[in-house]
Short mmCIF file of N, CA, C and O in Angstrom, two decimals:
data_model
loop_
_atom_site.label_atom_id
_atom_site.label_comp_id
_atom_site.label_asym_id
_atom_site.label_seq_id
_atom_site.Cartn_x
_atom_site.Cartn_y
_atom_site.Cartn_z
N MET A 1 174.15 46.43 117.16
CA MET A 1 172.93 45.85 117.36
C MET A 1 171.64 44.54 116.78
O MET A 1 171.66 45.24 115.07
N SER A 2 170.95 43.36 117.27
CA SER A 2 170.98 42.95 116.56
C SER A 2 169.18 42.74 116.29
O SER A 2 168.44 43.65 116.29
N ARG A 3 169.18 42.72 115.21
CA ARG A 3 167.61 42.68 114.57
C ARG A 3 166.62 41.58 114.95
O ARG A 3 166.88 40.06 115.19
N ARG A 4 165.69 41.61 115.30
CA ARG A 4 164.61 40.49 115.81
C ARG A 4 163.88 39.82 114.74
O ARG A 4 163.98 40.58 113.77
N THR A 5 163.82 38.87 114.87
CA THR A 5 162.91 37.90 113.73
C THR A 5 161.80 38.16 113.98
O THR A 5 161.10 38.60 114.90
N PRO A 6 160.77 37.49 112.71
CA PRO A 6 159.56 38.03 112.89
C PRO A 6 158.94 37.36 113.97
O PRO A 6 157.36 37.54 114.48
N SER A 7 159.53 36.06 113.92
CA SER A 7 158.71 35.37 115.48
C SER A 7 159.13 35.57 116.91
O SER A 7 157.51 36.22 118.15
N GLU A 8 159.63 36.73 116.67
CA GLU A 8 160.20 37.53 118.09
C GLU A 8 158.84 38.94 118.22
O GLU A 8 159.12 38.89 119.21
N ARG A 9 158.93 39.83 116.54
CA ARG A 9 158.13 40.51 117.09
C ARG A 9 156.08 40.08 117.39
O ARG A 9 155.39 40.80 117.40
N ASP A 10 156.20 39.53 116.95
CA ASP A 10 154.25 38.81 115.99
C ASP A 10 154.68 37.80 117.31
O ASP A 10 153.57 36.68 117.83
N HIS A 11 155.35 38.28 118.96
CA HIS A 11 154.91 37.25 120.05
C HIS A 11 153.33 37.54 120.51
O HIS A 11 152.64 38.66 120.94
N ARG A 12 152.68 36.82 120.37
CA ARG A 12 151.09 36.58 120.76
C ARG A 12 150.84 36.22 122.33
O ARG A 12 151.56 35.37 122.66
N LYS A 13 149.85 36.87 123.07
CA LYS A 13 149.76 35.96 124.39
C LYS A 13 149.04 34.59 123.82
O LYS A 13 147.93 34.69 122.86
N ASP A 14 149.04 34.13 124.83
CA ASP A 14 147.98 32.75 124.98
C ASP A 14 146.60 33.10 125.13
O ASP A 14 146.55 33.52 126.55
N PRO A 15 146.18 32.92 124.66
CA PRO A 15 144.13 32.79 125.28
C PRO A 15 143.80 33.14 126.76
O PRO A 15 143.33 33.26 126.95
N ARG A 16 144.52 31.73 127.00
CA ARG A 16 144.45 31.47 128.85
C ARG A 16 144.82 32.36 130.05
O ARG A 16 144.46 32.28 131.05
N ASP A 17 145.77 33.06 129.32
CA ASP A 17 146.51 34.46 129.95
C ASP A 17 145.73 35.56 129.46
O ASP A 17 145.90 36.47 130.88
N VAL A 18 144.92 35.36 129.11
CA VAL A 18 143.82 36.61 128.81
C VAL A 18 143.07 36.90 129.65
O VAL A 18 142.54 37.34 130.30
N VAL A 19 141.73 35.39 129.31
CA VAL A 19 141.02 35.22 129.58
C VAL A 19 140.90 34.59 131.00
O VAL A 19 141.56 33.20 131.05
N LEU A 20 140.77 34.95 132.01
CA LEU A 20 141.22 34.26 133.21
C LEU A 20 140.06 33.45 133.89
O LEU A 20 140.63 31.96 134.60
N ALA A 21 138.73 33.65 134.01
CA ALA A 21 137.94 32.88 134.31
C ALA A 21 136.84 33.66 134.27
O ALA A 21 136.51 34.73 133.91
N PRO A 22 135.39 32.87 134.28
CA PRO A 22 133.66 33.66 134.29
C PRO A 22 134.12 34.34 135.49
O PRO A 22 134.17 33.84 136.54
N VAL A 23 132.54 35.43 134.97
CA VAL A 23 132.10 35.58 136.43
C VAL A 23 130.98 34.93 136.65
O VAL A 23 129.73 34.95 136.28
N VAL A 24 130.51 34.57 137.82
CA VAL A 24 129.59 33.88 138.87
C VAL A 24 128.91 34.90 139.43
O VAL A 24 129.77 34.96 140.67
N SER A 25 128.16 35.64 138.91
CA SER A 25 126.85 36.14 139.39
C SER A 25 125.50 36.59 139.30
O SER A 25 125.37 35.72 138.21
N GLU A 26 124.87 36.91 140.09
CA GLU A 26 123.34 36.61 139.12
C GLU A 26 123.20 37.65 138.50
O GLU A 26 122.92 37.77 137.40
N LYS A 27 123.71 38.77 138.71
CA LYS A 27 123.71 39.98 137.60
C LYS A 27 124.47 39.31 136.01
O LYS A 27 123.81 39.59 134.80
N SER A 28 125.35 38.60 136.67
CA SER A 28 125.64 37.91 135.01
C SER A 28 125.52 37.07 134.70
O SER A 28 125.01 36.31 133.01
N TYR A 29 124.55 36.08 135.40
CA TYR A 29 123.31 34.61 135.08
C TYR A 29 122.23 35.27 133.95
O TYR A 29 121.97 34.25 132.77
N GLY A 30 121.92 36.91 134.17
CA GLY A 30 120.85 37.56 133.69
C GLY A 30 121.22 37.59 132.17
O GLY A 30 120.20 37.89 131.64
N LEU A 31 122.25 38.19 132.06
CA LEU A 31 123.28 38.56 131.20
C LEU A 31 122.95 36.82 130.35
O LEU A 31 122.81 37.38 128.65
N ILE A 32 123.55 36.25 130.78
CA ILE A 32 123.09 35.22 129.72
C ILE A 32 122.21 34.86 129.08
O ILE A 32 122.44 34.21 127.65
N ASP A 33 121.39 34.81 129.13
CA ASP A 33 119.75 34.47 128.96
C ASP A 33 119.72 35.51 127.24
O ASP A 33 119.54 35.83 126.24
N GLU A 34 120.83 36.87 127.13
CA GLU A 34 121.02 37.57 126.48
C GLU A 34 121.91 37.29 125.26
O GLU A 34 121.96 37.98 124.40
N GLY A 35 123.19 36.33 125.61
CA GLY A 35 123.87 35.90 125.00
C GLY A 35 124.95 37.08 124.92
O GLY A 35 126.35 36.58 124.25
N LYS A 36 124.75 36.98 126.36
CA LYS A 36 126.00 38.30 126.90
C LYS A 36 126.88 37.32 128.40
O LYS A 36 125.57 36.48 128.98
N TYR A 37 128.20 37.30 127.88
CA TYR A 37 129.05 36.14 129.02
C TYR A 37 130.03 37.15 129.78
O TYR A 37 130.62 37.79 128.87
N THR A 38 130.08 37.24 131.12
CA THR A 38 131.47 38.02 131.74
C THR A 38 132.49 37.41 132.55
O THR A 38 131.94 36.02 132.60
N PHE A 39 133.64 37.91 131.98
CA PHE A 39 134.77 36.86 132.13
C PHE A 39 135.82 38.14 133.13
O PHE A 39 135.87 39.29 132.40
N LEU A 40 136.54 37.61 134.05
CA LEU A 40 137.41 38.41 134.88
C LEU A 40 138.91 37.93 133.57
O LEU A 40 139.00 36.68 132.66
N VAL A 41 139.18 39.26 132.73
CA VAL A 41 140.47 39.50 132.00
C VAL A 41 141.66 39.89 132.49
O VAL A 41 141.52 40.61 133.76
N ASP A 42 143.07 39.57 132.59
CA ASP A 42 143.87 40.20 132.25
C ASP A 42 143.97 41.71 132.26
O ASP A 42 143.25 42.61 131.04
N PRO A 43 144.52 42.71 133.01
CA PRO A 43 144.26 44.02 132.76
C PRO A 43 145.06 44.96 131.91
O PRO A 43 144.70 46.27 131.42
N ARG A 44 146.12 44.03 131.38
CA ARG A 44 146.83 44.76 130.10
C ARG A 44 146.76 44.38 129.16
O ARG A 44 147.08 45.16 128.22
N SER A 45 145.42 43.71 128.70
CA SER A 45 144.66 43.16 127.43
C SER A 45 143.72 44.00 127.25
O SER A 45 142.79 44.59 127.75
N ASN A 46 143.40 44.11 125.52
CA ASN A 46 142.68 45.29 124.54
C ASN A 46 141.06 44.05 124.62
O ASN A 46 141.45 43.53 124.31
N LYS A 47 140.74 44.69 123.74
CA LYS A 47 139.02 44.09 123.06
C LYS A 47 139.72 42.86 122.27
O LYS A 47 139.08 42.21 122.48
N THR A 48 140.32 43.76 121.55
CA THR A 48 141.20 42.60 119.79
C THR A 48 141.27 41.81 120.80
O THR A 48 141.24 40.31 120.25
N GLU A 49 142.53 41.56 121.61
CA GLU A 49 143.39 40.26 122.64
C GLU A 49 141.90 39.20 123.30
O GLU A 49 142.28 38.23 122.94
N ILE A 50 141.18 40.38 123.47
CA ILE A 50 139.55 39.81 124.53
C ILE A 50 138.84 38.44 123.49
O ILE A 50 138.76 37.64 123.53
N LYS A 51 138.87 39.38 122.24
CA LYS A 51 137.82 39.13 121.11
C LYS A 51 138.69 37.55 121.11
O LYS A 51 137.99 36.86 120.57
N LEU A 52 139.89 37.96 120.35
CA LEU A 52 141.09 36.40 119.77
C LEU A 52 140.83 35.50 120.27
O LEU A 52 140.41 34.39 120.38
N ALA A 53 141.04 35.38 122.35
CA ALA A 53 141.23 34.46 123.05
C ALA A 53 140.12 33.73 122.99
O ALA A 53 139.84 32.63 123.07
N VAL A 54 138.96 34.57 123.50
CA VAL A 54 137.02 34.05 123.59
C VAL A 54 137.13 33.35 122.44
O VAL A 54 136.45 31.98 122.84
N GLU A 55 137.21 33.87 121.00
CA GLU A 55 137.08 32.92 120.12
C GLU A 55 138.14 31.77 119.93
O GLU A 55 137.34 30.66 119.20
N LYS A 56 138.62 31.63 120.01
CA LYS A 56 140.03 30.10 119.72
C LYS A 56 139.61 29.38 121.34
O LYS A 56 139.34 28.01 121.08
N ILE A 57 139.43 29.66 122.67
CA ILE A 57 138.75 29.10 123.88
C ILE A 57 137.96 28.09 123.07
O ILE A 57 137.66 26.89 123.27
N PHE A 58 136.52 28.99 123.24
CA PHE A 58 135.57 28.57 123.00
C PHE A 58 134.64 28.57 121.67
O PHE A 58 133.34 27.58 122.41
N SER A 59 135.31 28.15 120.80
CA SER A 59 135.19 28.14 119.00
C SER A 59 133.89 28.34 119.28
O SER A 59 132.74 28.23 118.56
N VAL A 60 133.29 30.14 118.99
CA VAL A 60 132.43 30.58 119.54
C VAL A 60 132.44 31.72 118.49
O VAL A 60 133.79 32.38 118.49
N LYS A 61 131.89 32.55 117.25
CA LYS A 61 131.88 33.80 117.45
C LYS A 61 131.19 35.40 117.80
O LYS A 61 130.69 35.01 118.59
N VAL A 62 132.05 36.02 118.32
CA VAL A 62 132.04 37.23 118.81
C VAL A 62 131.79 38.30 118.19
O VAL A 62 132.01 39.05 117.14
N ASP A 63 130.40 39.13 118.59
CA ASP A 63 130.21 40.11 117.92
C ASP A 63 130.72 41.39 118.67
O ASP A 63 131.11 42.24 117.98
N SER A 64 130.71 41.21 120.01
CA SER A 64 130.92 42.98 120.62
C SER A 64 131.59 42.25 121.75
O SER A 64 131.24 41.41 122.82
N ILE A 65 133.18 43.19 122.53
CA ILE A 65 133.46 43.50 124.03
C ILE A 65 132.82 44.67 124.47
O ILE A 65 132.74 46.03 123.85
N ASN A 66 132.85 44.59 125.29
CA ASN A 66 132.64 45.80 126.72
C ASN A 66 134.04 45.39 128.24
O ASN A 66 133.43 44.41 128.07
N THR A 67 134.27 46.61 128.25
CA THR A 67 135.08 46.20 129.64
C THR A 67 134.88 46.77 130.15
O THR A 67 134.58 48.21 130.68
N ILE A 68 135.64 46.55 131.78
CA ILE A 68 134.94 47.06 132.86
C ILE A 68 136.17 47.50 133.58
O ILE A 68 137.02 46.44 134.15
N ASN A 69 137.14 48.28 134.17
CA ASN A 69 137.92 48.53 134.85
C ASN A 69 137.60 48.55 136.59
O ASN A 69 136.91 49.76 136.16
N ARG A 70 137.69 47.55 137.49
CA ARG A 70 137.50 47.99 138.42
C ARG A 70 138.61 47.87 139.92
O ARG A 70 139.64 47.35 139.38
N ALA A 71 138.31 48.92 140.37
CA ALA A 71 139.72 49.66 141.24
C ALA A 71 139.23 48.84 142.51
O ALA A 71 137.97 48.16 143.14
N GLY A 72 139.71 48.47 142.65
CA GLY A 72 139.59 47.68 144.36
C GLY A 72 139.88 48.50 145.36
O GLY A 72 139.95 48.96 145.60
N LYS A 73 138.85 47.51 146.20
CA LYS A 73 138.32 47.74 147.58
C LYS A 73 139.58 47.72 148.56
O LYS A 73 140.02 47.09 148.77
N ARG A 74 139.18 49.07 149.54
CA ARG A 74 140.20 49.28 150.60
C ARG A 74 139.43 48.90 151.46
O ARG A 74 138.64 49.15 151.58
N LYS A 75 139.79 47.63 152.12
CA LYS A 75 139.76 46.95 153.51
C LYS A 75 140.31 46.77 154.55
O LYS A 75 141.68 47.38 154.91
N ARG A 76 139.79 47.18 155.80
CA ARG A 76 140.44 47.25 157.46
C ARG A 76 141.11 45.85 157.88
O ARG A 76 139.97 45.01 157.35
N THR A 77 141.96 46.14 157.39
CA THR A 77 142.40 44.47 158.19
C THR A 77 142.94 44.35 159.68
O THR A 77 143.09 45.42 160.39
N LYS A 78 143.40 43.52 160.25
CA LYS A 78 144.29 43.00 161.58
C LYS A 78 145.26 44.12 161.84
O LYS A 78 145.64 45.17 163.29
N PHE A 79 146.52 44.61 160.65
CA PHE A 79 147.13 44.68 161.20
C PHE A 79 147.07 46.68 160.32
O PHE A 79 148.45 47.12 159.63
N GLY A 80 145.79 47.09 160.07
CA GLY A 80 145.96 48.29 159.68
C GLY A 80 144.79 48.18 158.18
O GLY A 80 143.79 47.61 157.78
N TRP A 81 145.73 48.92 157.53
CA TRP A 81 144.08 49.43 155.45
C TRP A 81 144.62 48.11 155.00
O TRP A 81 146.31 48.22 154.80
N GLY A 82 144.12 47.81 154.26
CA GLY A 82 144.61 47.14 152.66
C GLY A 82 143.91 47.31 151.67
O GLY A 82 142.67 48.00 152.14
N GLN A 83 143.89 46.25 150.68
CA GLN A 83 143.99 47.07 149.30
C GLN A 83 143.57 45.49 148.78
O GLN A 83 144.48 45.31 148.51
N ARG A 84 142.29 45.50 148.08
CA ARG A 84 141.68 44.74 147.54
C ARG A 84 141.91 44.94 145.71
O ARG A 84 142.84 45.87 145.42
N LYS A 85 143.10 43.63 145.13
CA LYS A 85 143.32 43.97 143.89
C LYS A 85 142.50 44.53 142.99
O LYS A 85 141.33 44.67 142.57
N ASN A 86 143.19 45.68 141.80
CA ASN A 86 141.89 46.20 140.54
C ASN A 86 141.90 44.91 139.41
O ASN A 86 143.06 44.31 139.49
N THR A 87 140.88 45.43 139.35
CA THR A 87 140.28 44.01 137.76
C THR A 87 139.49 44.72 137.10
O THR A 87 139.19 45.88 136.68
N LYS A 88 140.32 43.93 135.86
CA LYS A 88 139.12 44.24 134.26
C LYS A 88 138.25 43.34 134.14
O LYS A 88 138.91 41.75 134.60
N ARG A 89 137.12 42.83 133.47
CA ARG A 89 135.74 42.27 133.53
C ARG A 89 135.65 42.70 132.46
O ARG A 89 135.36 44.13 131.23
N ALA A 90 135.18 42.30 131.04
CA ALA A 90 134.75 42.10 129.80
C ALA A 90 133.32 40.81 129.82
O ALA A 90 132.97 39.47 129.90
N ILE A 91 132.54 41.95 129.26
CA ILE A 91 131.38 41.43 129.01
C ILE A 91 130.97 40.81 127.35
O ILE A 91 130.92 42.08 126.54
N VAL A 92 131.30 39.92 126.76
CA VAL A 92 130.91 39.41 125.65
C VAL A 92 129.59 39.06 124.93
O VAL A 92 129.48 38.17 125.64
N THR A 93 129.75 39.66 123.75
CA THR A 93 128.12 38.92 123.26
C THR A 93 128.54 38.59 121.76
O THR A 93 129.17 38.76 121.22
N LEU A 94 127.84 37.44 122.02
CA LEU A 94 128.23 36.48 121.16
C LEU A 94 126.90 36.20 119.54
O LEU A 94 126.14 37.44 119.93
N LYS A 95 127.81 36.26 118.40
CA LYS A 95 126.62 36.81 117.17
C LYS A 95 125.94 35.01 117.10
O LYS A 95 124.97 35.21 117.22
N ASP A 96 126.88 33.91 117.72
CA ASP A 96 126.03 32.66 117.78
C ASP A 96 125.97 32.00 118.37
O ASP A 96 127.63 31.99 118.59
N GLY A 97 126.05 30.91 118.97
CA GLY A 97 125.80 29.60 119.87
C GLY A 97 126.22 29.95 121.35
O GLY A 97 125.88 31.58 121.45
N THR A 98 127.00 29.49 122.00
CA THR A 98 126.28 29.12 123.65
C THR A 98 127.82 29.11 123.81
O THR A 98 128.70 28.38 123.43
N ILE A 99 128.35 29.20 125.13
CA ILE A 99 128.97 29.08 125.93
C ILE A 99 129.23 27.91 127.20
O ILE A 99 128.21 29.09 127.80
N ASP A 100 129.75 26.72 127.49
CA ASP A 100 129.20 26.19 128.87
C ASP A 100 130.50 26.96 129.94
O ASP A 100 130.86 26.01 129.44
N ILE A 101 130.21 27.98 130.40
CA ILE A 101 131.23 27.99 131.04
C ILE A 101 131.37 27.70 132.53
O ILE A 101 132.46 27.44 132.70
N PHE A 102 130.70 25.99 132.44
CA PHE A 102 130.89 25.51 133.59
C PHE A 102 131.93 24.34 133.22
O PHE A 102 132.58 23.64 134.20
N GLY A 103 132.02 24.26 132.25
CA GLY A 103 132.81 22.97 130.88
C GLY A 103 133.08 21.87 131.96
O GLY A 103 133.79 20.95 130.94
N GLY A 104 131.82 20.98 132.89
CA GLY A 104 132.40 19.88 133.54
C GLY A 104 132.15 18.65 132.35
O GLY A 104 131.20 19.35 131.62
N PRO A 105 132.21 17.50 133.08
CA PRO A 105 131.81 16.60 131.80
C PRO A 105 130.26 16.11 132.29
O PRO A 105 129.60 16.15 134.00
N LEU A 106 129.40 16.05 131.82
CA LEU A 106 127.97 15.57 132.44
C LEU A 106 127.76 14.50 132.92
O LEU A 106 128.40 13.55 132.65
N SER A 107 126.44 14.23 134.08
CA SER A 107 126.65 13.12 134.77
C SER A 107 125.65 12.54 134.67
O SER A 107 124.54 13.17 134.20
#
């Protein structure tokens, strides 16, 4: 039985695999004024991983994280019943700074 090296045990997720996309909705825009940003995240990630990923990607300090597990809706299709995938969202409150969620070049 072989032992794992420290690098194999200390496997960390890539930040872009944890934070998938920003949520673009009226409600999430309203929260931006309060310094809260909403992201779709990997359903297997925890609050600590989300915090580290947001801090690394956007170079900001995170104050708190609230997570929401959303069950996929059951939808009627041409072929019977289907199901949308389950998602997890994270509402990130920043200590200071802002995040440009659109990230495109200024024109």
